[in-house]
Amino acid sequence: MKTSDKCLVSVVMGSDSDLGVMEESMKILKDFQIPCEVVLTSAHRSPERTSAFAGEAAGRGVRVIIVGAGAAAHLAGVIASQTLLPVIGVPIDATALRGLDALLSTVQMPSGVPVAAMAIGKAGAKNAALMAIRILALADEALQIKLQKYIEQMARDVERKQASLNAANT
Ligand code: RP5
């Protein structure tokens, strides 16, 4: 498994077909300069590789695991069952059920094994990274400041868009 040594966040996905969605997580982590890695493993197709990853991630310094998976998406739950690290799940639209299958598989975890389930698709992938950053920011004041600036920028963007709308409608 090719992984970086010093990453704080692992972005895990069940298939390379999930990459287009999970890139949203990676973009945010890169913007916040959080060292991260991408790991491809499947709960169903490579169960031993999945267990090996879950078992060693914390020991390598990983602090949060983001998991994107579609269909009967068991990957986040299976990883959460084998690590103490917080696991954030991103349901992916990969079948005729448009992600509802993955959402229910991700969110309906049995008691005792938590997965923080995000929205289906790109918004979920983006929010998964922001949630990971919020977790890391609990012990990192500089990261808290970056998050605050990100939030303030979002508010400014709304005002800028309002101004554009006003200009287009006068
Ligand atoms: C899941 O099955 C993967 O996470 C992916 O979303 C879905 C389909 O995988 P592929 O058949 O495209 O490899 O395990």
Short mmCIF file of C-alpha atoms and ligand atoms in Angstrom, two decimals:
data_model
loop_
_atom_site.label_atom_id
_atom_site.label_comp_id
_atom_site.label_asym_id
_atom_site.label_seq_id
_atom_site.Cartn_x
_atom_site.Cartn_y
_atom_site.Cartn_z
CA MET A 1 0.00 0.00 0.00
CA LYS A 2 1.52 3.29 -1.13
CA THR A 3 0.83 5.79 1.63
CA SER A 4 2.64 8.86 2.82
CA ASP A 5 4.38 8.67 6.19
CA LYS A 6 3.26 11.89 7.81
CA CYS A 7 -0.32 12.29 6.71
CA LEU A 8 -2.92 13.43 9.23
CA VAL A 9 -5.97 12.55 7.15
CA SER A 10 -6.55 9.45 5.03
CA VAL A 11 -8.98 9.79 2.17
CA VAL A 12 -10.12 6.24 1.51
CA MET A 13 -12.32 5.11 -1.36
CA GLY A 14 -13.87 1.82 -2.38
CA SER A 15 -13.12 2.16 -6.09
CA ASP A 16 -11.23 4.42 -8.46
CA SER A 17 -14.68 5.27 -9.82
CA ASP A 18 -15.19 7.25 -6.57
CA LEU A 19 -12.26 9.54 -7.28
CA GLY A 20 -14.22 12.26 -9.09
CA VAL A 21 -16.26 12.80 -5.90
CA MET A 22 -13.50 12.29 -3.35
CA GLU A 23 -11.27 14.84 -5.07
CA GLU A 24 -13.50 17.42 -3.38
CA SER A 25 -12.14 16.26 -0.03
CA MET A 26 -8.58 16.38 -1.29
CA LYS A 27 -8.97 19.92 -2.68
CA ILE A 28 -10.13 21.27 0.69
CA LEU A 29 -7.38 19.44 2.60
CA LYS A 30 -4.82 20.84 0.16
CA ASP A 31 -6.22 24.38 0.56
CA PHE A 32 -5.79 24.06 4.32
CA GLN A 33 -2.33 22.50 3.86
CA ILE A 34 -3.28 19.33 5.71
CA PRO A 35 -0.97 16.45 4.77
CA CYS A 36 -3.16 13.67 3.44
CA GLU A 37 -3.03 10.42 1.53
CA VAL A 38 -5.37 8.62 -0.84
CA VAL A 39 -6.04 4.95 -0.19
CA LEU A 40 -7.96 2.61 -2.48
CA THR A 41 -9.44 -0.42 -0.74
CA SER A 42 -12.76 -2.22 -0.72
CA ALA A 43 -14.70 -3.78 2.13
CA HIS A 44 -15.99 -6.45 -0.23
CA ARG A 45 -13.31 -6.87 -2.90
CA SER A 46 -10.20 -6.54 -0.71
CA PRO A 47 -11.31 -7.19 2.89
CA GLU A 48 -7.82 -8.11 4.13
CA ARG A 49 -6.26 -4.96 2.68
CA THR A 50 -9.05 -2.95 4.34
CA SER A 51 -8.37 -4.56 7.73
CA ALA A 52 -4.62 -4.00 7.35
CA PHE A 53 -5.19 -0.30 6.61
CA ALA A 54 -7.63 0.18 9.50
CA GLY A 55 -5.30 -1.60 11.90
CA GLU A 56 -2.19 0.45 11.14
CA ALA A 57 -3.52 3.94 10.29
CA ALA A 58 -3.37 5.38 13.83
CA GLY A 59 0.14 4.04 14.36
CA ARG A 60 1.35 5.93 11.28
CA GLY A 61 0.06 9.23 12.68
CA VAL A 62 -3.25 9.44 10.82
CA ARG A 63 -5.76 11.35 12.97
CA VAL A 64 -8.97 11.26 10.92
CA ILE A 65 -10.18 8.87 8.22
CA ILE A 66 -12.54 10.00 5.45
CA VAL A 67 -14.20 7.16 3.56
CA GLY A 68 -16.11 7.47 0.30
CA ALA A 69 -18.04 4.46 -0.98
CA GLY A 70 -21.06 3.72 -3.11
CA ALA A 71 -23.58 0.88 -3.51
CA ALA A 72 -23.89 -1.30 -0.36
CA ALA A 73 -21.31 0.98 1.24
CA HIS A 74 -19.84 -0.96 4.14
CA LEU A 75 -16.33 0.44 3.89
CA ALA A 76 -16.65 3.26 6.45
CA GLY A 77 -18.31 1.00 9.00
CA VAL A 78 -15.83 -1.83 8.53
CA ILE A 79 -12.92 0.58 9.01
CA ALA A 80 -14.61 2.20 12.04
CA SER A 81 -14.93 -1.25 13.60
CA GLN A 82 -11.15 -1.71 13.48
CA THR A 83 -9.75 1.65 14.61
CA LEU A 84 -10.27 4.19 17.38
CA LEU A 85 -9.82 7.07 14.93
CA PRO A 86 -12.84 9.18 13.96
CA VAL A 87 -14.28 7.93 10.65
CA ILE A 88 -16.28 10.25 8.38
CA GLY A 89 -18.33 8.54 5.69
CA VAL A 90 -19.25 9.98 2.28
CA PRO A 91 -22.03 8.11 0.47
CA ILE A 92 -21.47 8.04 -3.30
CA ASP A 93 -24.02 7.86 -6.08
CA ALA A 94 -22.83 4.73 -7.90
CA THR A 95 -25.97 2.73 -8.71
CA ALA A 96 -29.55 3.01 -9.94
CA LEU A 97 -30.52 4.05 -6.39
CA ARG A 98 -28.56 7.33 -6.84
CA GLY A 99 -26.65 7.12 -3.55
CA LEU A 100 -29.60 6.38 -1.27
CA ASP A 101 -28.25 2.84 -0.86
CA ALA A 102 -24.84 4.18 0.19
CA LEU A 103 -26.38 6.82 2.45
CA LEU A 104 -28.38 4.26 4.40
CA SER A 105 -25.44 1.83 4.56
CA THR A 106 -23.22 4.62 5.89
CA VAL A 107 -25.58 6.29 8.34
CA GLN A 108 -27.42 3.29 9.80
CA MET A 109 -24.52 1.94 11.84
CA PRO A 110 -25.32 -0.32 14.76
CA SER A 111 -24.81 1.22 18.20
CA GLY A 112 -21.24 1.16 19.44
CA VAL A 113 -19.52 1.73 16.08
CA PRO A 114 -19.89 5.38 15.04
CA VAL A 115 -19.46 6.72 11.52
CA ALA A 116 -20.06 10.44 10.95
CA ALA A 117 -22.20 10.34 7.80
CA MET A 118 -22.08 13.25 5.37
CA ALA A 119 -24.36 14.15 2.46
CA ILE A 120 -24.33 12.10 -0.77
CA GLY A 121 -21.75 13.15 -3.33
CA LYS A 122 -19.50 16.16 -3.77
CA ALA A 123 -21.05 18.30 -1.00
CA GLY A 124 -20.51 15.40 1.38
CA ALA A 125 -16.92 14.95 0.27
CA LYS A 126 -16.21 18.65 0.78
CA ASN A 127 -17.89 18.68 4.18
CA ALA A 128 -16.02 15.53 5.21
CA ALA A 129 -12.75 17.41 4.76
CA LEU A 130 -14.09 20.42 6.65
CA MET A 131 -15.25 18.13 9.47
CA ALA A 132 -11.81 16.51 9.60
CA ILE A 133 -10.26 19.99 9.77
CA ARG A 134 -12.61 20.98 12.61
CA ILE A 135 -11.48 17.89 14.53
CA LEU A 136 -7.80 18.68 13.94
CA ALA A 137 -8.41 22.35 14.81
CA LEU A 138 -9.43 21.41 18.35
CA ALA A 139 -5.71 21.11 19.11
CA ASP A 140 -4.37 23.58 16.54
CA GLU A 141 -4.96 27.30 16.99
CA ALA A 142 -3.53 28.24 13.58
CA LEU A 143 -5.99 25.88 11.94
CA GLN A 144 -8.85 27.45 13.91
CA ILE A 145 -7.87 30.84 12.48
CA LYS A 146 -7.82 29.42 8.92
CA LEU A 147 -11.26 27.89 9.45
CA GLN A 148 -12.61 31.20 10.74
CA LYS A 149 -11.27 32.96 7.63
CA TYR A 150 -12.85 30.29 5.40
CA ILE A 151 -16.22 30.88 7.07
CA GLU A 152 -15.91 34.65 6.72
CA GLN A 153 -15.02 34.26 3.03
CA MET A 154 -18.19 32.22 2.46
CA ALA A 155 -20.25 35.05 3.94
CA ARG A 156 -18.47 37.59 1.71
CA ASP A 157 -19.16 35.37 -1.32
CA VAL A 158 -22.90 35.49 -0.58
CA GLU A 159 -22.78 39.30 -0.45
CA ARG A 160 -20.77 39.46 -3.70
CA LYS A 161 -23.29 37.20 -5.43
CA GLN A 162 -26.14 39.36 -4.14
CA ALA A 163 -24.40 42.41 -5.61
CA SER A 164 -24.04 40.59 -8.97
CA LEU A 165 -27.72 39.64 -8.91
CA ASN A 166 -28.66 43.23 -8.14
CA ALA A 167 -26.48 44.52 -10.97
CA ALA A 168 -27.99 42.01 -13.43
CA ASN A 169 -31.52 43.02 -12.47
CA THR A 170 -31.26 46.80 -12.70
C1 RP5 B 1 -18.27 0.53 -4.15
O1 RP5 B 1 -18.89 0.11 -5.32
C2 RP5 B 1 -17.33 1.61 -4.56
O2 RP5 B 1 -17.11 2.50 -3.49
C3 RP5 B 1 -18.02 2.27 -5.72
O3 RP5 B 1 -18.72 3.44 -5.34
C4 RP5 B 1 -19.02 1.21 -6.18
C5 RP5 B 1 -18.84 0.78 -7.59
O4 RP5 B 1 -17.51 0.38 -7.81
P1 RP5 B 1 -16.97 0.05 -9.27
O5 RP5 B 1 -17.79 -1.11 -9.77
O6 RP5 B 1 -17.17 1.30 -10.11
O7 RP5 B 1 -15.51 -0.28 -9.09
O8 RP5 B 1 -17.59 -0.51 -3.53
#
